[in-house]
PDB file of C-alpha atoms in Angstrom:
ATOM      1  CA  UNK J 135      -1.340 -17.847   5.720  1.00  0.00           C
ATOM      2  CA  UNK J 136      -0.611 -14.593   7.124  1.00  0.00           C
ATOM      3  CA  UNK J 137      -0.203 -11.487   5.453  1.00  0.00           C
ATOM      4  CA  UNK J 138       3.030 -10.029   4.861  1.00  0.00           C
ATOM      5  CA  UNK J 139       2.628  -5.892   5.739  1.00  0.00           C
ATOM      6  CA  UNK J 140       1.622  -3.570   2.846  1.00  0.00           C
ATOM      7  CA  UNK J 141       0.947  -6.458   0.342  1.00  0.00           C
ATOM      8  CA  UNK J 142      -2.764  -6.438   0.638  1.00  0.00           C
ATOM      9  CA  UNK J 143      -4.984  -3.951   1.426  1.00  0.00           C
ATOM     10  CA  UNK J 144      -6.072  -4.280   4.828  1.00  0.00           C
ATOM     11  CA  UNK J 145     -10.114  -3.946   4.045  1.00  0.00           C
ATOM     12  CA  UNK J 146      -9.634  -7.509   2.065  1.00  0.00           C
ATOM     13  CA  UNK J 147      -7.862  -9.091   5.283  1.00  0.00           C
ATOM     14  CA  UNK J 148      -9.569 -11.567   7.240  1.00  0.00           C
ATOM     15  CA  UNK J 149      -8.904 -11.350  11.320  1.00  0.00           C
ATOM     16  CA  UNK J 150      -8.270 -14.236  12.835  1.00  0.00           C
ATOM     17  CA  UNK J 151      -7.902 -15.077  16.596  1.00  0.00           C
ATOM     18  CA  UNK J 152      -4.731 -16.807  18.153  1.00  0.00           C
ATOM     19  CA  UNK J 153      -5.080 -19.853  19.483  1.00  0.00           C
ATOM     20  CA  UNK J 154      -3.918 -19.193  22.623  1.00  0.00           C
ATOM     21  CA  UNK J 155      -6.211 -16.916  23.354  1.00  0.00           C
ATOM     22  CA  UNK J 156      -9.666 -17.501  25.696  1.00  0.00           C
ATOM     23  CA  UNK J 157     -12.353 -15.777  25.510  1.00  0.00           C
ATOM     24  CA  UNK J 158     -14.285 -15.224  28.749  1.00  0.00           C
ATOM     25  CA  UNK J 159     -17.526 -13.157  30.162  1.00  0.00           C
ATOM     26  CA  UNK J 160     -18.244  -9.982  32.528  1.00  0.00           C
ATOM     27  CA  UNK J 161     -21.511  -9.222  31.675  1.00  0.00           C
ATOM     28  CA  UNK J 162     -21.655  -7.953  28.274  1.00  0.00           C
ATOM     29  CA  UNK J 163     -18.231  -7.901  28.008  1.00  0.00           C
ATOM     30  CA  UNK J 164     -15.268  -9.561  26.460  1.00  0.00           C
ATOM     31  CA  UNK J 165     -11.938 -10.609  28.635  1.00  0.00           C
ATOM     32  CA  UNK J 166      -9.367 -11.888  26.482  1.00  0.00           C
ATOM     33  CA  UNK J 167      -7.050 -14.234  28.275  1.00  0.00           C
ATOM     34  CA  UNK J 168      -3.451 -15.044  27.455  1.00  0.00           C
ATOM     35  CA  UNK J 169      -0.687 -16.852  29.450  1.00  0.00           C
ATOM     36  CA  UNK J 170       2.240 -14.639  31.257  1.00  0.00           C
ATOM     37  CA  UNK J 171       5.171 -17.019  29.766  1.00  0.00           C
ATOM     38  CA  UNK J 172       5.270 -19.119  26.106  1.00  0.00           C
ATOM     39  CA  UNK J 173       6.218 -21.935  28.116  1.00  0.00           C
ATOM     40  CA  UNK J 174       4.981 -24.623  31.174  1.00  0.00           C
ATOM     41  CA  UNK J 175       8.341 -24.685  32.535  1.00  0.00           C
ATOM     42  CA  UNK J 176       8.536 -20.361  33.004  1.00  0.00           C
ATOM     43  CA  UNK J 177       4.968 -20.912  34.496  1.00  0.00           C
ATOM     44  CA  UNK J 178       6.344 -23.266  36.820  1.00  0.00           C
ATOM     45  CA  UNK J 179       9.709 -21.421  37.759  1.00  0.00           C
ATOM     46  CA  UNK J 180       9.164 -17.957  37.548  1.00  0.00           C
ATOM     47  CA  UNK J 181       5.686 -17.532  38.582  1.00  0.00           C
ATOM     48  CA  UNK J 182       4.876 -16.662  42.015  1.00  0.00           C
ATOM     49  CA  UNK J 183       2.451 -18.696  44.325  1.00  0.00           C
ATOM     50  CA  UNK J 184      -1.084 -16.998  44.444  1.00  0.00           C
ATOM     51  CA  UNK J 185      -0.782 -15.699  40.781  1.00  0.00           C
ATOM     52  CA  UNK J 186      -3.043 -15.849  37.865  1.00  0.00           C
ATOM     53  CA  UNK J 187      -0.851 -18.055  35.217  1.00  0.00           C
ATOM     54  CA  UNK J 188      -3.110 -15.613  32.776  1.00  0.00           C
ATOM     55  CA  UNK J 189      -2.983 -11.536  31.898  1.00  0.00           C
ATOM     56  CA  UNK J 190      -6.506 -10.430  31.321  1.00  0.00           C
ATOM     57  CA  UNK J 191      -7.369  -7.917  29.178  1.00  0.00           C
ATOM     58  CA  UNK J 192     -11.323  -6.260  29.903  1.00  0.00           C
ATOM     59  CA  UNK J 193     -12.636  -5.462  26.727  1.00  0.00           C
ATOM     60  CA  UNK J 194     -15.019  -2.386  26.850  1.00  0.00           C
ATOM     61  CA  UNK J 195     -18.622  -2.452  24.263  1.00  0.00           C
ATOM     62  CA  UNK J 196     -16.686  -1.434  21.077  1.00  0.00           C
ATOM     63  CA  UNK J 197     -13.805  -3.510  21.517  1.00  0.00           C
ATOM     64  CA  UNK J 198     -15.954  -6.193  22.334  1.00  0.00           C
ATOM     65  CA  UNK J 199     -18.284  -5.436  19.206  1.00  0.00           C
ATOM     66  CA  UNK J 200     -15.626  -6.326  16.892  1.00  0.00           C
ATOM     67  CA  UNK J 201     -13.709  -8.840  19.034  1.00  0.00           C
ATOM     68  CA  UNK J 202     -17.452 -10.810  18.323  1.00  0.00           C
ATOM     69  CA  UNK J 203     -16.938 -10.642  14.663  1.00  0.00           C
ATOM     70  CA  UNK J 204     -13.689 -11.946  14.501  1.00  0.00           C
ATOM     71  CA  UNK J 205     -14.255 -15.565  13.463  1.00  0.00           C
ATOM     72  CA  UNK J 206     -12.136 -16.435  10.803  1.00  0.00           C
ATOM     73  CA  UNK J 207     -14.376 -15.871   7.999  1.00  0.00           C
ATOM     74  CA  UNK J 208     -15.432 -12.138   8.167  1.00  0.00           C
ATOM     75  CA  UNK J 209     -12.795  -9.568   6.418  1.00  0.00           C
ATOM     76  CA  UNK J 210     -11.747  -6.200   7.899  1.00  0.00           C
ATOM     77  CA  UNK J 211     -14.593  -4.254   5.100  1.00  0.00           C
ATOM     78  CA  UNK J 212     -17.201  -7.002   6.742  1.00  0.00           C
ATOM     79  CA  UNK J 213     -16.422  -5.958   9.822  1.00  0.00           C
ATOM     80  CA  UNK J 214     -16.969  -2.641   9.384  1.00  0.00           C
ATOM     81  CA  UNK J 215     -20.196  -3.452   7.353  1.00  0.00           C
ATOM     82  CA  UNK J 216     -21.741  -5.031  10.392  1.00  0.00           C
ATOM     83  CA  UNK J 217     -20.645  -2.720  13.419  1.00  0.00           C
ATOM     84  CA  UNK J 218     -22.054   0.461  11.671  1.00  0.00           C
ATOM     85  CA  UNK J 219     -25.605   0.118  13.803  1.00  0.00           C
ATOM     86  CA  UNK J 220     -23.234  -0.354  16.822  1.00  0.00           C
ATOM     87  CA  UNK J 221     -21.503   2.867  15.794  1.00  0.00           C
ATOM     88  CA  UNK J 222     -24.841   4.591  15.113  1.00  0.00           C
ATOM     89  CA  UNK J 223     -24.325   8.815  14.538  1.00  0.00           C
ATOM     90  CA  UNK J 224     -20.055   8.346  14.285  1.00  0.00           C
ATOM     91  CA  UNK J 225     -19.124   8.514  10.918  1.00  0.00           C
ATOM     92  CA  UNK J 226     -15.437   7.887  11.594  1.00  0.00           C
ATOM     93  CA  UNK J 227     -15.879   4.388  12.930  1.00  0.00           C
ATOM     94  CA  UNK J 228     -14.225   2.791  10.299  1.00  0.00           C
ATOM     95  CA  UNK J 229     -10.953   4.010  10.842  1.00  0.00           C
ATOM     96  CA  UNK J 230     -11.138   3.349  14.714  1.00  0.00           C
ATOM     97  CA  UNK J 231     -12.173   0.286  13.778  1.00  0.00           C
ATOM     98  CA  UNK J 232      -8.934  -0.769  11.325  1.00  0.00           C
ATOM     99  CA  UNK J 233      -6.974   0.932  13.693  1.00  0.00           C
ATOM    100  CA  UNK J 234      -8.288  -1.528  16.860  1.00  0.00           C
ATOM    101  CA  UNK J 235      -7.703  -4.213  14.268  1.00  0.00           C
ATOM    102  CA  UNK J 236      -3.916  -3.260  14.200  1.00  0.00           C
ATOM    103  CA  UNK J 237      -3.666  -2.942  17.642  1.00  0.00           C
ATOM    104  CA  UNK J 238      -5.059  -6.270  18.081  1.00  0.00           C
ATOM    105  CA  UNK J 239      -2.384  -7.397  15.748  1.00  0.00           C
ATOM    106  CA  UNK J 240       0.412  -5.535  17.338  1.00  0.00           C
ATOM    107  CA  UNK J 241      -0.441  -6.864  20.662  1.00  0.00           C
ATOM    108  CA  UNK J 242      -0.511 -10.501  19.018  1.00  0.00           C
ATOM    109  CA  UNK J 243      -4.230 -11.563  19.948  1.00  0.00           C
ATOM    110  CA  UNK J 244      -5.038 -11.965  16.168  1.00  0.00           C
ATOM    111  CA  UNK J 245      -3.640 -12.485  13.030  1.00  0.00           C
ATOM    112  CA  UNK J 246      -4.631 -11.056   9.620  1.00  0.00           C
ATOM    113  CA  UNK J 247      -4.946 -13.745   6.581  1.00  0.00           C
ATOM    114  CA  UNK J 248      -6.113 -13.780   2.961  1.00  0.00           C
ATOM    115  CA  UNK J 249      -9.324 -14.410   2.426  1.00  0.00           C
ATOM    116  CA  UNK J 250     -10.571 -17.130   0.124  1.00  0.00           C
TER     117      UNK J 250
END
């Protein structure tokens, strides 16, 4: 079940990924792949010969540091938890961190849920 906005506090959330959503590999890092149209018939009509059915999105290390702990089961505070040896010396991770989340969200590559 997805969370409504400003009904629960965002450190209790738990990210999830959308389904239609890949995950593939350059190196160390994440590139999220999503299709250019919601449906097989747009893909069909409206895309042009010699392109990529998919938008790619390159994450960079940090991005791809949290995309990694998005499973389902970890909340937002979890999250955070985890990444601070990534972060090492910046103190202010946490907020760049929830505020990548939302971005995420925005952009529609994960949703936020209640955790059990």
């Amino acid at each position: 079940m997805e969370i409504p906005e400003g009904k629960v506090s965002l450190l209790d959330a738990v990210p999830v990924r959308c389904s239609y959503i890949t995950t593939e590999w350059e190196g160390e890092c994440a590139v999220l792949a999503y299709p250019r149209f919601k449906y097989k018939w747009m893909r069909r009509f409206l895309l042009p010969k010699g392109m990529s059915p998919d938008i790619r999105v390159r994450l960079e290390e940090h991005g791809t540091a949290v995309w990694n702990l998005i499973d389902g089961h970890h909340t937002v505070r979890e999250i955070i938890t985890l990444l601070a040896p990534h972060f090492g010396e910046d103190k202010n991770y946490g907020p760049r961190v929830t505020a990548y989340l939302m971005q995420l969200r925005k952009d529609r590559f994960i949703q936020l849920t209640i955790g059990n």
